[in-house]
Coordinates of C-alpha atoms in Angstrom, one line a residue:
M1 CA -26.3 -78.7 11.3
E2 CA -29.9 -79.3 10.8
K3 CA -30.9 -76.2 12.8
K4 CA -28.4 -74.0 11.0
K5 CA -29.9 -75.1 7.5
I6 CA -33.3 -74.5 8.7
R7 CA -32.4 -70.8 9.8
K8 CA -30.8 -70.2 6.5
K9 CA -34.1 -71.0 4.7
L10 CA -36.2 -68.5 6.7
P11 CA -37.2 -65.7 4.4
K12 CA -35.9 -62.3 5.3
P13 CA -38.0 -59.1 5.2
E14 CA -37.7 -57.3 2.1
S15 CA -36.8 -53.5 2.6
S16 CA -38.6 -52.8 -0.7
D17 CA -41.8 -54.3 0.7
P18 CA -44.6 -51.4 0.4
E19 CA -45.6 -52.7 3.8
T20 CA -42.4 -52.2 5.5
T21 CA -42.7 -48.3 5.9
I22 CA -42.1 -46.0 8.8
W23 CA -46.0 -45.8 9.4
S24 CA -46.5 -49.6 9.5
W25 CA -43.1 -49.7 11.8
I26 CA -44.8 -47.2 14.1
V27 CA -48.3 -49.0 14.1
Q28 CA -46.5 -52.3 15.1
R29 CA -45.6 -50.6 18.5
G30 CA -49.3 -50.3 19.1
T31 CA -51.8 -47.5 18.4
T32 CA -51.6 -45.9 21.7
A33 CA -47.8 -45.8 21.4
S34 CA -47.8 -44.5 18.1
F35 CA -50.3 -42.1 19.0
I36 CA -48.2 -40.7 22.2
C37 CA -45.2 -40.4 19.8
I38 CA -47.0 -38.3 17.3
S39 CA -48.7 -36.4 19.8
L40 CA -45.4 -35.3 21.5
F41 CA -44.2 -34.2 18.2
A42 CA -47.6 -32.2 17.4
L43 CA -47.3 -30.6 20.8
L44 CA -43.8 -29.4 20.1
V45 CA -44.7 -28.1 16.9
R46 CA -47.7 -26.0 18.5
V47 CA -45.3 -24.6 21.1
C48 CA -42.8 -23.3 18.2
V49 CA -45.8 -21.8 16.3
S50 CA -46.9 -20.0 19.6
L51 CA -43.5 -18.3 19.8
H52 CA -44.5 -16.1 16.9
P53 CA -46.9 -13.2 16.8
Y54 CA -50.6 -13.4 17.3
S55 CA -53.7 -11.4 16.2
G56 CA -53.5 -7.8 17.1
A57 CA -50.2 -8.0 18.9
G58 CA -49.4 -4.5 20.0
T59 CA -52.0 -2.7 17.9
P60 CA -54.2 -0.6 20.0
P61 CA -57.0 0.4 20.7
K62 CA -58.8 -3.0 20.2
Y63 CA -56.0 -5.2 19.5
G64 CA -57.3 -8.5 18.2
D65 CA -58.5 -12.0 18.8
Y66 CA -55.9 -12.4 21.7
E67 CA -57.3 -9.4 23.4
A68 CA -60.8 -10.7 22.9
Q69 CA -60.2 -14.1 24.6
R70 CA -58.1 -12.4 27.5
H71 CA -60.9 -9.9 27.9
W72 CA -63.6 -12.5 28.2
M73 CA -61.6 -14.1 31.1
E74 CA -61.4 -10.7 32.7
I75 CA -65.2 -10.2 32.5
T76 CA -66.1 -13.8 33.5
I77 CA -63.9 -13.8 36.7
N78 CA -65.0 -10.2 37.8
L79 CA -68.6 -10.0 37.2
P80 CA -71.5 -12.3 38.2
V81 CA -72.8 -14.7 35.6
K82 CA -76.0 -12.8 34.8
E83 CA -73.9 -9.8 33.7
W84 CA -71.5 -11.5 31.3
Y85 CA -73.5 -10.8 28.2
R86 CA -75.3 -7.8 29.5
N87 CA -74.2 -4.2 28.4
S88 CA -73.2 -2.1 31.5
S89 CA -70.6 0.3 32.8
S90 CA -68.4 -2.6 33.8
N91 CA -68.9 -4.6 30.6
D92 CA -69.0 -2.4 27.6
L93 CA -70.1 -4.9 24.9
S94 CA -68.8 -2.6 21.9
Y95 CA -65.1 -3.8 23.4
W96 CA -65.0 -7.4 22.6
G97 CA -68.4 -8.4 24.2
L98 CA -69.0 -12.2 24.7
D99 CA -70.5 -13.4 21.4
Y100 CA -70.1 -17.2 21.9
P101 CA -72.3 -19.5 23.7
P102 CA -72.2 -20.2 27.5
L103 CA -69.8 -23.0 27.4
T104 CA -67.1 -20.6 26.0
A105 CA -67.8 -18.2 28.8
Y106 CA -67.3 -21.0 31.3
Q107 CA -64.1 -22.0 29.7
S108 CA -63.0 -18.3 29.8
Y109 CA -63.9 -18.3 33.5
F110 CA -61.6 -21.3 34.4
H111 CA -58.9 -20.1 32.2
G112 CA -59.3 -16.7 33.9
L113 CA -58.9 -18.2 37.4
F114 CA -55.7 -20.0 36.0
L115 CA -54.4 -16.6 34.9
R116 CA -55.4 -14.9 38.0
L117 CA -53.4 -17.4 40.2
F118 CA -50.0 -16.7 38.5
E119 CA -50.6 -13.0 36.7
A120 CA -53.4 -11.2 38.4
K121 CA -52.8 -8.0 36.6
S122 CA -53.5 -9.8 33.4
V123 CA -57.2 -10.4 34.0
S124 CA -58.0 -7.2 36.5
L125 CA -61.3 -5.6 35.8
Y126 CA -60.7 -2.2 33.7
T127 CA -57.0 -2.0 34.0
S128 CA -56.0 -5.0 32.0
R129 CA -57.1 -4.0 28.5
G130 CA -54.1 -4.6 26.0
Y131 CA -52.2 -6.4 28.8
E132 CA -49.2 -8.0 27.0
S133 CA -46.6 -9.0 29.7
Y134 CA -44.3 -11.8 28.9
I135 CA -45.6 -14.0 31.6
G136 CA -49.2 -13.2 30.7
K137 CA -48.7 -14.1 27.0
L138 CA -47.1 -17.4 28.2
L139 CA -49.9 -18.3 30.3
M140 CA -52.5 -17.3 27.6
R141 CA -50.5 -19.7 25.1
W142 CA -50.5 -22.4 27.7
T143 CA -54.3 -22.3 28.0
V144 CA -54.4 -23.0 24.3
L145 CA -52.0 -25.9 24.4
S146 CA -53.6 -27.4 27.4
S147 CA -57.1 -27.4 25.7
D148 CA -55.7 -28.9 22.7
A149 CA -54.0 -31.7 24.7
L150 CA -56.9 -32.5 27.0
I151 CA -59.7 -32.3 24.5
F152 CA -58.8 -32.5 20.9
F153 CA -55.9 -34.8 21.2
P154 CA -58.0 -37.6 23.2
A155 CA -60.9 -37.1 20.9
V156 CA -58.7 -38.0 17.9
L157 CA -57.5 -41.1 19.6
Y158 CA -61.0 -42.0 20.0
F159 CA -61.9 -41.5 16.5
V160 CA -59.1 -43.5 15.0
T161 CA -59.7 -46.4 17.5
V162 CA -63.2 -46.4 16.3
Y163 CA -62.5 -45.8 12.7
Y164 CA -60.0 -48.7 12.4
S165 CA -61.9 -51.1 14.5
G166 CA -62.4 -54.3 12.6
K167 CA -60.4 -53.3 9.6
P168 CA -57.8 -55.6 8.0
I169 CA -54.0 -55.3 9.3
K170 CA -53.2 -53.9 5.6
E171 CA -55.5 -50.9 6.3
K172 CA -54.5 -50.5 10.0
S173 CA -51.0 -49.7 8.8
K174 CA -52.2 -46.3 7.8
I175 CA -53.2 -45.5 11.3
A176 CA -50.1 -43.4 12.2
W177 CA -50.4 -41.7 8.9
H178 CA -53.9 -40.7 9.6
I179 CA -53.2 -39.6 13.2
A180 CA -50.3 -37.3 11.7
L181 CA -52.5 -35.7 9.4
I182 CA -55.3 -34.7 11.8
L183 CA -53.1 -33.7 14.6
L184 CA -50.6 -31.7 12.3
N185 CA -53.3 -29.9 10.4
P186 CA -51.5 -26.7 9.4
C187 CA -54.8 -24.5 9.4
L188 CA -55.8 -25.5 12.9
I189 CA -52.2 -25.0 14.4
L190 CA -51.9 -21.5 12.8
I191 CA -55.4 -20.2 13.9
D192 CA -55.3 -21.6 17.5
H193 CA -51.5 -21.4 18.3
G194 CA -50.7 -18.7 15.9
H195 CA -53.7 -16.3 15.3
F196 CA -55.0 -17.3 18.7
Q197 CA -58.5 -18.9 19.3
Y198 CA -59.8 -22.0 21.0
N199 CA -61.3 -23.9 18.0
C200 CA -59.7 -27.2 19.3
I201 CA -62.3 -27.3 22.0
S202 CA -65.5 -27.3 19.8
L203 CA -63.8 -29.3 17.1
G204 CA -62.5 -31.8 19.6
L205 CA -66.0 -32.4 21.0
T206 CA -67.3 -32.8 17.5
V207 CA -64.7 -35.4 16.8
A208 CA -65.7 -37.2 20.0
A209 CA -69.2 -37.0 18.9
V210 CA -68.6 -38.5 15.4
A211 CA -66.5 -41.4 17.2
A212 CA -69.4 -42.1 19.5
I213 CA -71.9 -42.1 16.7
L214 CA -69.8 -44.5 14.5
S215 CA -69.5 -46.7 17.4
D216 CA -73.5 -46.7 17.7
R217 CA -73.4 -44.7 20.9
D218 CA -75.9 -42.3 19.6
V219 CA -77.0 -40.5 23.0
V220 CA -73.4 -40.0 23.9
G221 CA -72.8 -38.5 20.5
S222 CA -75.8 -36.1 20.7
I223 CA -74.6 -35.1 24.2
L224 CA -71.0 -34.3 22.9
F225 CA -72.3 -32.6 19.8
S226 CA -74.6 -30.5 21.8
L227 CA -71.6 -29.4 23.9
A228 CA -69.8 -28.4 20.7
L229 CA -72.6 -26.2 19.6
N230 CA -72.6 -24.6 23.2
H231 CA -69.0 -23.9 22.7
K232 CA -69.1 -22.2 19.2
Q233 CA -72.4 -21.8 17.3
M234 CA -70.5 -22.3 14.1
S235 CA -70.6 -26.1 15.1
A236 CA -74.0 -25.8 13.5
Y237 CA -72.3 -26.3 10.3
F238 CA -72.3 -29.9 11.0
A239 CA -76.0 -30.1 12.4
P240 CA -77.7 -31.1 9.3
A241 CA -75.6 -34.2 8.9
F242 CA -76.0 -35.2 12.5
F243 CA -79.7 -34.5 12.4
S244 CA -80.3 -36.4 9.3
Y245 CA -78.2 -39.4 10.0
L246 CA -79.6 -40.0 13.4
L247 CA -83.2 -39.5 12.2
G248 CA -82.5 -42.1 9.5
K249 CA -81.2 -44.5 12.0
C250 CA -84.2 -43.9 14.2
L251 CA -86.7 -44.4 11.4
R252 CA -85.2 -47.9 11.0
R253 CA -85.7 -49.0 14.5
Q254 CA -88.5 -50.8 16.1
S255 CA -89.9 -47.8 18.1
P256 CA -88.7 -44.8 16.2
V257 CA -90.7 -42.4 18.2
I258 CA -89.0 -43.6 21.5
E259 CA -85.6 -43.3 19.8
V260 CA -86.1 -39.9 18.6
A261 CA -87.5 -38.9 22.0
K262 CA -84.3 -40.2 23.8
L263 CA -81.8 -38.3 21.5
G264 CA -84.3 -35.2 22.0
L265 CA -84.1 -35.5 25.7
A266 CA -80.3 -35.7 25.6
V267 CA -80.0 -32.6 23.4
V268 CA -82.5 -30.6 25.5
G269 CA -81.2 -31.8 28.7
T270 CA -77.6 -30.7 27.7
F271 CA -78.7 -27.3 26.6
A272 CA -80.8 -26.8 29.8
V273 CA -77.7 -27.5 31.9
V274 CA -75.3 -25.3 29.9
W275 CA -77.9 -22.3 29.7
S276 CA -79.3 -22.9 33.4
P277 CA -77.9 -19.5 34.5
Y278 CA -80.0 -17.7 31.8
L279 CA -83.2 -19.6 31.8
H280 CA -84.8 -17.7 34.9
S281 CA -86.3 -15.2 32.7
A282 CA -87.0 -14.6 28.9
E283 CA -85.1 -11.4 28.9
A284 CA -81.9 -13.1 30.2
F285 CA -82.2 -15.7 27.6
L286 CA -82.8 -13.3 24.7
E287 CA -79.9 -11.2 26.1
V288 CA -77.5 -14.1 25.4
L289 CA -79.3 -15.4 22.2
S290 CA -78.9 -11.9 20.5
R291 CA -75.1 -11.9 21.1
L292 CA -74.8 -15.2 19.1
A293 CA -76.1 -13.8 15.9
P294 CA -74.3 -10.8 14.7
F295 CA -76.5 -9.7 11.8
E296 CA -75.5 -6.1 12.3
R297 CA -72.1 -6.9 10.9
G298 CA -73.6 -7.6 7.4
I299 CA -73.8 -10.7 5.3
Y300 CA -69.9 -10.7 5.0
E301 CA -66.8 -9.4 6.1
D302 CA -63.4 -9.0 4.8
Y303 CA -62.6 -11.1 1.6
V304 CA -63.9 -14.5 2.5
A305 CA -64.0 -17.1 -0.2
N306 CA -67.8 -17.8 -0.1
F307 CA -70.8 -17.1 -2.5
W308 CA -71.7 -13.8 -1.1
C309 CA -68.5 -12.1 -0.9
T310 CA -67.2 -13.4 -4.2
T311 CA -70.3 -12.4 -6.3
S312 CA -70.6 -9.2 -4.6
I313 CA -67.9 -8.2 -7.4
L314 CA -70.8 -8.0 -9.7
I315 CA -73.9 -7.9 -7.2
K316 CA -73.8 -5.5 -4.6
W317 CA -75.8 -7.4 -2.1
K318 CA -75.4 -4.9 0.8
R319 CA -76.6 -1.8 -1.4
L320 CA -79.5 -3.8 -3.3
F321 CA -80.9 -5.6 -0.2
T322 CA -81.6 -4.6 3.4
M323 CA -80.8 -7.0 6.3
Q324 CA -84.1 -8.9 6.4
P325 CA -84.2 -10.1 2.8
L326 CA -80.4 -10.9 3.0
K327 CA -80.9 -13.0 6.0
L328 CA -83.9 -15.0 4.2
L329 CA -81.7 -15.4 1.0
S330 CA -78.8 -16.8 2.9
L331 CA -81.1 -19.2 4.9
V332 CA -82.7 -20.5 1.7
A333 CA -79.4 -21.0 -0.1
T334 CA -77.8 -22.6 2.7
V335 CA -80.9 -25.1 3.4
S336 CA -81.1 -25.8 -0.4
A337 CA -77.2 -26.7 -0.5
C338 CA -77.6 -28.9 2.5
L339 CA -81.0 -30.8 1.4
P340 CA -79.3 -33.3 -1.1
S341 CA -77.0 -34.6 1.7
M342 CA -79.8 -34.6 4.3
I343 CA -82.2 -36.5 2.0
Q344 CA -79.7 -39.0 1.2
L345 CA -78.7 -39.6 4.9
I346 CA -82.2 -39.9 5.9
W347 CA -83.1 -42.3 3.1
S348 CA -79.8 -44.4 3.6
P349 CA -78.2 -43.6 6.9
K350 CA -74.6 -45.4 6.5
K351 CA -71.6 -44.7 8.5
S352 CA -69.6 -43.9 5.4
S353 CA -72.2 -41.6 4.0
F354 CA -72.1 -39.9 7.5
L355 CA -68.6 -38.6 7.0
Y356 CA -69.5 -37.3 3.4
G357 CA -72.5 -35.7 4.9
L358 CA -70.5 -33.8 7.6
L359 CA -68.2 -32.5 4.8
N360 CA -71.1 -31.6 2.6
S361 CA -73.1 -29.6 5.1
S362 CA -70.0 -27.9 6.5
L363 CA -68.9 -26.7 2.9
A364 CA -72.6 -25.6 2.3
F365 CA -72.6 -23.3 5.4
Y366 CA -69.3 -21.9 4.6
L367 CA -70.4 -21.2 1.1
F368 CA -73.9 -19.8 1.7
S369 CA -74.5 -18.8 5.3
F370 CA -74.6 -15.4 7.0
Q371 CA -71.4 -13.6 8.4
V372 CA -68.7 -16.4 7.5
H373 CA -65.0 -15.8 8.5
E374 CA -62.0 -17.1 6.8
K375 CA -61.3 -19.2 9.8
S376 CA -64.6 -21.1 9.2
I377 CA -63.1 -23.3 6.7
L378 CA -61.6 -25.3 9.7
L379 CA -65.0 -26.9 10.0
P380 CA -65.0 -28.6 6.5
L381 CA -61.4 -29.4 7.0
L382 CA -62.3 -31.6 9.9
P383 CA -64.7 -34.1 8.1
A384 CA -61.9 -34.0 5.1
S385 CA -59.4 -35.2 7.4
F386 CA -61.7 -38.2 8.6
L387 CA -61.9 -39.0 4.9
A388 CA -58.2 -38.6 4.4
V389 CA -57.4 -42.3 3.8
E390 CA -60.5 -42.8 1.5
K391 CA -60.0 -39.6 -0.6
P392 CA -56.5 -38.3 0.2
F393 CA -56.5 -36.0 -2.9
V394 CA -59.6 -34.3 -1.7
F395 CA -58.1 -33.5 1.6
L396 CA -54.9 -32.3 0.1
W397 CA -56.9 -30.0 -2.4
L398 CA -59.1 -28.6 0.4
T399 CA -56.1 -28.0 2.7
Q400 CA -54.0 -26.1 0.3
N401 CA -56.9 -23.9 -0.8
A402 CA -57.9 -23.4 3.1
L403 CA -54.3 -22.2 3.7
L404 CA -54.3 -19.7 0.6
S405 CA -57.7 -18.4 1.7
M406 CA -56.4 -17.6 5.2
F407 CA -53.0 -16.3 3.9
P408 CA -53.8 -12.5 3.9
L409 CA -55.2 -13.0 7.6
L410 CA -52.0 -14.8 8.6
T411 CA -49.9 -12.3 7.0
R412 CA -51.3 -9.6 8.7
D413 CA -50.6 -11.5 12.0
K414 CA -46.9 -11.9 10.8
L415 CA -47.2 -15.6 10.7
I416 CA -45.5 -16.1 7.4
V417 CA -42.7 -18.3 8.8
P418 CA -44.8 -20.9 10.6
Y419 CA -47.2 -20.7 7.5
V420 CA -44.6 -21.9 5.2
A421 CA -43.0 -24.4 7.9
L422 CA -46.2 -26.0 8.5
Y423 CA -47.3 -26.2 4.9
G424 CA -44.0 -28.1 4.1
L425 CA -44.4 -30.5 7.0
F426 CA -47.9 -31.3 5.8
I427 CA -46.5 -32.1 2.3
L428 CA -44.0 -34.1 3.7
I429 CA -46.4 -36.2 5.9
Y430 CA -48.7 -36.3 3.1
Y431 CA -46.4 -37.9 0.5
A432 CA -44.6 -40.0 3.2
P433 CA -44.2 -43.6 1.8
G434 CA -46.9 -46.0 2.8
G435 CA -49.1 -43.1 4.1
T436 CA -51.7 -43.8 1.3
Q437 CA -51.8 -45.0 -2.3
H438 CA -51.2 -42.3 -4.7
K439 CA -52.1 -43.1 -8.2
N440 CA -49.4 -42.8 -10.8
G441 CA -51.5 -42.8 -13.8
T442 CA -53.4 -39.5 -14.1
R443 CA -55.1 -38.2 -17.1
S444 CA -52.9 -35.8 -18.9
S445 CA -55.7 -33.1 -18.9
F446 CA -56.1 -33.3 -15.2
A447 CA -52.5 -33.4 -14.4
T448 CA -52.2 -30.2 -16.5
L449 CA -55.0 -28.6 -14.5
K450 CA -53.2 -29.7 -11.3
L451 CA -50.1 -28.0 -12.3
F452 CA -51.8 -24.9 -13.5
L453 CA -53.6 -24.5 -10.1
L454 CA -50.4 -25.1 -8.2
A455 CA -48.6 -22.5 -10.3
C456 CA -51.7 -19.9 -9.5
F457 CA -51.4 -21.0 -5.9
L458 CA -47.6 -20.2 -5.8
L459 CA -47.8 -17.1 -7.8
L460 CA -50.4 -15.5 -5.6
H461 CA -48.4 -16.0 -2.6
V462 CA -45.4 -14.3 -4.2
V463 CA -47.3 -11.5 -5.6
Y464 CA -49.1 -10.8 -2.4
L465 CA -45.8 -10.6 -0.6
T466 CA -43.8 -8.8 -3.1
I467 CA -45.9 -6.3 -5.1
T468 CA -47.8 -3.4 -3.9
P469 CA -51.4 -3.3 -5.4
P470 CA -52.7 -0.2 -7.4
R471 CA -54.2 2.6 -5.2
K472 CA -57.5 2.2 -7.0
Y473 CA -57.8 -1.4 -6.1
P474 CA -56.0 -1.8 -2.7
F475 CA -57.5 -5.2 -2.2
L476 CA -57.0 -6.6 -5.5
F477 CA -54.8 -9.5 -4.6
E478 CA -57.1 -10.5 -1.7
A479 CA -59.9 -10.4 -4.3
L480 CA -58.0 -12.8 -6.6
I481 CA -57.1 -15.2 -3.8
M482 CA -60.7 -15.2 -3.0
L483 CA -62.0 -16.0 -6.5
L484 CA -59.5 -18.8 -7.1
C485 CA -60.3 -20.5 -3.8
F486 CA -64.0 -20.1 -4.0
F487 CA -64.3 -21.8 -7.3
Q488 CA -62.3 -24.8 -6.1
F489 CA -64.4 -24.9 -3.0
V490 CA -67.5 -25.1 -5.2
V491 CA -65.8 -28.0 -7.2
I492 CA -65.2 -29.9 -4.1
F493 CA -68.7 -29.2 -2.9
L494 CA -70.2 -30.7 -6.0
Y495 CA -67.8 -33.6 -6.1
T496 CA -68.3 -34.7 -2.6
N497 CA -72.1 -34.4 -2.9
T498 CA -71.9 -36.7 -6.0
K499 CA -69.8 -39.2 -4.0
L500 CA -72.6 -39.2 -1.3
W501 CA -75.0 -40.3 -3.8
K502 CA -72.7 -42.9 -5.1
P503 CA -71.2 -44.3 -1.9
P504 CA -68.1 -46.4 -1.9
K505 CA -68.1 -50.1 -1.7
P506 CA -68.9 -51.7 1.6
S507 CA -65.3 -53.0 2.1
A508 CA -63.9 -49.5 1.8
L509 CA -65.2 -48.8 5.3
S510 CA -65.2 -52.0 7.2
M511 CA -67.0 -50.6 10.2
E512 CA -70.2 -51.3 8.3
T513 CA -71.0 -54.6 10.2
K514 CA -73.1 -57.1 8.3
K515 CA -75.8 -58.1 10.8
H516 CA -77.4 -60.5 8.3
H517 CA -75.6 -63.0 6.1

């Protein structure tokens, strides 16, 4: 009787307890187990998206990004390394010539070997242009999926393990929610598995580099980020934050010169290994280097939501200035936009500030650098996803506008169905109970502005799909989308720069260890 009475007095878990959510239930099974579950679902989503069309499907003569990636595989497995970046009768650089660093070329080589093993015709020299057999497309999609699973996914696990290390149980309940937001980022999935690219590799290397640096493995982080730079030169969007934070840390060590030298050797050594086939002569090195800077394309292309394209409505940059002054203008504007973050990180190199610095520098490059593409918004989205728990609304705001800014591109690729599905899935995950704390009390003026922007967001989608623009202004709707997204990107950029100079309380990021009491 005594035992029965005691059992009755034991408290029962309340289903209304805010901590008793799907996310906390998943996390109770362990970080690795929850990561595996979410990863399997994320891979399934990627497979579903890959069933839809891709960039340039069935559109000769140059097709699109899918054909560019396939052609690089064709070139790298059939020609010697020294000819990969050289114009010749076997390698016409005007037809999707390699224009990414050597690590992308090596990736294309290994993927090309994989394709040749199962479908040799898909990568045969001269005769495989525009090759679109069912098995060829299946193999190509598999190369992206495997790259994602082998590089980006483990890097995310590494990041969340480091990010939540030492945090209280209450904060750790958000791990599964955070993992889901990063792995199910609609923009990355649509570009890599829909449009067709391999951003998962360079972004995965960057995620791993950030995790290594947050765990104070600065040499490892420097090597990983150097590899990211050698896969896609756009990874330079993050370089100011990496440089400033690591320099600030080194300056506070007992032997700053030795610390800087260690990191410098790690970076130079990594570059030397990756570029070794092209270091035998200045000519070979410059051949590759010239391919990485497409200045001949002009300061902007299409209707990208950055400063140069948006202001070209009033200022005709391409008509008023030649290439050289435009390059200088772009450089000055980009460096000036990065400087506040760089100064703050050197002055006060905190781990919490480092994440804001990554977001600020990548947004600065997106807004002001030379020859920016719509897809480049993936880079600012990455550090925004790191801050999703701390600043959920910024992540939501940036993601929504990133999706809108890429909508014309994805519409041309006939990816409207996965676009809508992934956006809906993202919203469901973001607002899932227990994911993060959403404030109920919002100033009426701000709430009104949010509703207005959301209405514009939805209206532009409907108008773009249903109304034919006037003949005189065939790109009117692209221009309106560009204007709306640009001004919101600027507001986000100003806001996150302000937050960097007023960092959160030390408890907001518990990884900031206190060395002295």
